[in-house]
PDB file of C-alpha atoms in Angstrom:
ATOM      1  CA  UNK A   1      -4.469 -14.098 105.481  1.00  0.00           C
ATOM      2  CA  UNK A   2      -5.219 -11.674 102.671  1.00  0.00           C
ATOM      3  CA  UNK A   3      -4.124  -8.157 103.506  1.00  0.00           C
ATOM      4  CA  UNK A   4      -5.976  -5.930 103.132  1.00  0.00           C
ATOM      5  CA  UNK A   5      -9.077  -8.088 103.160  1.00  0.00           C
ATOM      6  CA  UNK A   6     -10.754  -5.818 100.602  1.00  0.00           C
ATOM      7  CA  UNK A   7      -8.333  -7.040  97.941  1.00  0.00           C
ATOM      8  CA  UNK A   8      -9.955 -10.466  98.222  1.00  0.00           C
ATOM      9  CA  UNK A   9     -13.271  -8.739  97.539  1.00  0.00           C
ATOM     10  CA  UNK A  10     -12.193  -7.221  94.203  1.00  0.00           C
ATOM     11  CA  UNK A  11     -11.009  -3.938  95.704  1.00  0.00           C
ATOM     12  CA  UNK A  12      -7.765  -2.506  94.355  1.00  0.00           C
ATOM     13  CA  UNK A  13      -4.826  -1.548  96.561  1.00  0.00           C
ATOM     14  CA  UNK A  14      -2.396   1.126  95.394  1.00  0.00           C
ATOM     15  CA  UNK A  15       1.014  -0.336  96.248  1.00  0.00           C
ATOM     16  CA  UNK A  16       2.603   3.115  96.524  1.00  0.00           C
ATOM     17  CA  UNK A  17       0.063   4.905  98.713  1.00  0.00           C
ATOM     18  CA  UNK A  18      -1.703   1.933 100.284  1.00  0.00           C
ATOM     19  CA  UNK A  19      -5.062   3.488  99.418  1.00  0.00           C
ATOM     20  CA  UNK A  20      -7.855   1.029  98.781  1.00  0.00           C
ATOM     21  CA  UNK A  21     -10.299   1.591  95.916  1.00  0.00           C
ATOM     22  CA  UNK A  22     -13.522  -0.238  96.824  1.00  0.00           C
ATOM     23  CA  UNK A  23     -15.086  -2.592  94.305  1.00  0.00           C
ATOM     24  CA  UNK A  24     -17.993  -0.293  93.436  1.00  0.00           C
ATOM     25  CA  UNK A  25     -15.587   2.507  92.474  1.00  0.00           C
ATOM     26  CA  UNK A  26     -13.609   0.376  90.004  1.00  0.00           C
ATOM     27  CA  UNK A  27     -14.151   0.142  86.222  1.00  0.00           C
ATOM     28  CA  UNK A  28     -14.272  -3.616  86.729  1.00  0.00           C
ATOM     29  CA  UNK A  29     -17.556  -3.124  88.592  1.00  0.00           C
ATOM     30  CA  UNK A  30     -18.964  -0.041  86.853  1.00  0.00           C
ATOM     31  CA  UNK A  31     -18.593  -1.587  83.382  1.00  0.00           C
ATOM     32  CA  UNK A  32     -19.599  -5.009  84.741  1.00  0.00           C
ATOM     33  CA  UNK A  33     -16.643  -6.885  83.254  1.00  0.00           C
ATOM     34  CA  UNK A  34     -17.282  -9.989  85.378  1.00  0.00           C
ATOM     35  CA  UNK A  35     -21.005  -9.669  86.071  1.00  0.00           C
ATOM     36  CA  UNK A  36     -20.439  -8.530  89.658  1.00  0.00           C
ATOM     37  CA  UNK A  37     -22.570  -5.400  89.217  1.00  0.00           C
ATOM     38  CA  UNK A  38     -25.445  -7.443  87.789  1.00  0.00           C
ATOM     39  CA  UNK A  39     -25.218  -9.881  90.701  1.00  0.00           C
ATOM     40  CA  UNK A  40     -25.100  -6.989  93.170  1.00  0.00           C
ATOM     41  CA  UNK A  41     -28.160  -5.322  91.638  1.00  0.00           C
ATOM     42  CA  UNK A  42     -30.034  -8.616  92.074  1.00  0.00           C
ATOM     43  CA  UNK A  43     -28.935  -8.891  95.707  1.00  0.00           C
ATOM     44  CA  UNK A  44     -26.802 -11.936  94.888  1.00  0.00           C
ATOM     45  CA  UNK A  45     -23.332 -10.587  95.661  1.00  0.00           C
ATOM     46  CA  UNK A  46     -22.293 -11.715  99.112  1.00  0.00           C
ATOM     47  CA  UNK A  47     -18.959 -11.147 100.855  1.00  0.00           C
ATOM     48  CA  UNK A  48     -18.124 -12.923 104.095  1.00  0.00           C
ATOM     49  CA  UNK A  49     -15.291 -13.038 106.548  1.00  0.00           C
ATOM     50  CA  UNK A  50     -14.323 -16.395 108.001  1.00  0.00           C
ATOM     51  CA  UNK A  51     -11.622 -17.312 110.502  1.00  0.00           C
ATOM     52  CA  UNK A  52      -8.287 -18.701 109.335  1.00  0.00           C
ATOM     53  CA  UNK A  53      -5.680 -17.946 106.720  1.00  0.00           C
ATOM     54  CA  UNK A  54      -6.207 -17.490 102.997  1.00  0.00           C
ATOM     55  CA  UNK A  55      -8.135 -20.479 101.616  1.00  0.00           C
ATOM     56  CA  UNK A  56      -7.941 -22.226 105.005  1.00  0.00           C
ATOM     57  CA  UNK A  57     -11.651 -22.983 105.190  1.00  0.00           C
ATOM     58  CA  UNK A  58     -12.971 -25.302 107.864  1.00  0.00           C
ATOM     59  CA  UNK A  59     -15.116 -28.184 106.657  1.00  0.00           C
ATOM     60  CA  UNK A  60     -18.027 -26.855 108.725  1.00  0.00           C
ATOM     61  CA  UNK A  61     -17.744 -23.452 107.016  1.00  0.00           C
ATOM     62  CA  UNK A  62     -17.778 -25.067 103.569  1.00  0.00           C
ATOM     63  CA  UNK A  63     -20.733 -27.300 104.460  1.00  0.00           C
ATOM     64  CA  UNK A  64     -22.754 -24.326 105.722  1.00  0.00           C
ATOM     65  CA  UNK A  65     -22.048 -22.244 102.605  1.00  0.00           C
ATOM     66  CA  UNK A  66     -22.841 -25.153 100.261  1.00  0.00           C
ATOM     67  CA  UNK A  67     -26.105 -25.866 102.085  1.00  0.00           C
ATOM     68  CA  UNK A  68     -27.116 -22.194 101.986  1.00  0.00           C
ATOM     69  CA  UNK A  69     -26.397 -21.654  98.302  1.00  0.00           C
ATOM     70  CA  UNK A  70     -26.872 -25.100  96.778  1.00  0.00           C
ATOM     71  CA  UNK A  71     -29.280 -26.758  99.208  1.00  0.00           C
ATOM     72  CA  UNK A  72     -28.942 -30.202 100.727  1.00  0.00           C
ATOM     73  CA  UNK A  73     -27.512 -32.839  98.431  1.00  0.00           C
ATOM     74  CA  UNK A  74     -28.702 -36.404  98.535  1.00  0.00           C
ATOM     75  CA  UNK A  75     -26.725 -39.075  96.743  1.00  0.00           C
ATOM     76  CA  UNK A  76     -28.281 -42.349  95.693  1.00  0.00           C
ATOM     77  CA  UNK A  77     -25.858 -45.222  95.300  1.00  0.00           C
ATOM     78  CA  UNK A  78     -26.554 -48.194  93.054  1.00  0.00           C
ATOM     79  CA  UNK A  79     -28.061 -51.136  94.987  1.00  0.00           C
ATOM     80  CA  UNK A  80     -24.808 -53.111  94.987  1.00  0.00           C
ATOM     81  CA  UNK A  81     -22.595 -50.053  95.570  1.00  0.00           C
ATOM     82  CA  UNK A  82     -20.990 -50.665  92.156  1.00  0.00           C
ATOM     83  CA  UNK A  83     -19.849 -47.054  92.061  1.00  0.00           C
ATOM     84  CA  UNK A  84     -17.760 -47.555  95.182  1.00  0.00           C
ATOM     85  CA  UNK A  85     -16.268 -50.763  93.773  1.00  0.00           C
ATOM     86  CA  UNK A  86     -15.325 -49.000  90.520  1.00  0.00           C
ATOM     87  CA  UNK A  87     -13.459 -46.257  92.328  1.00  0.00           C
ATOM     88  CA  UNK A  88     -11.751 -48.671  94.699  1.00  0.00           C
ATOM     89  CA  UNK A  89     -13.388 -47.267  97.805  1.00  0.00           C
TER      90      UNK A  89
END
């Protein structure tokens, strides 16, 4: 688990006072160092909360996010499945 959760969302936590500076109040955002402000202005910055510990993402969660943002993926294998033979699968 990331504590506080806002730190996983680019917020800054003062270790002395415990005060959290939200993303939009940081120079990182205001000066657009990483492109987060540009993404936000386009409505493309999305923060979500999912169950589990830090980076403990369920396969179903990952599949849903990938489908939403990247669309369904279809893979075409060679007729004789040569790709699988090459990788030893």
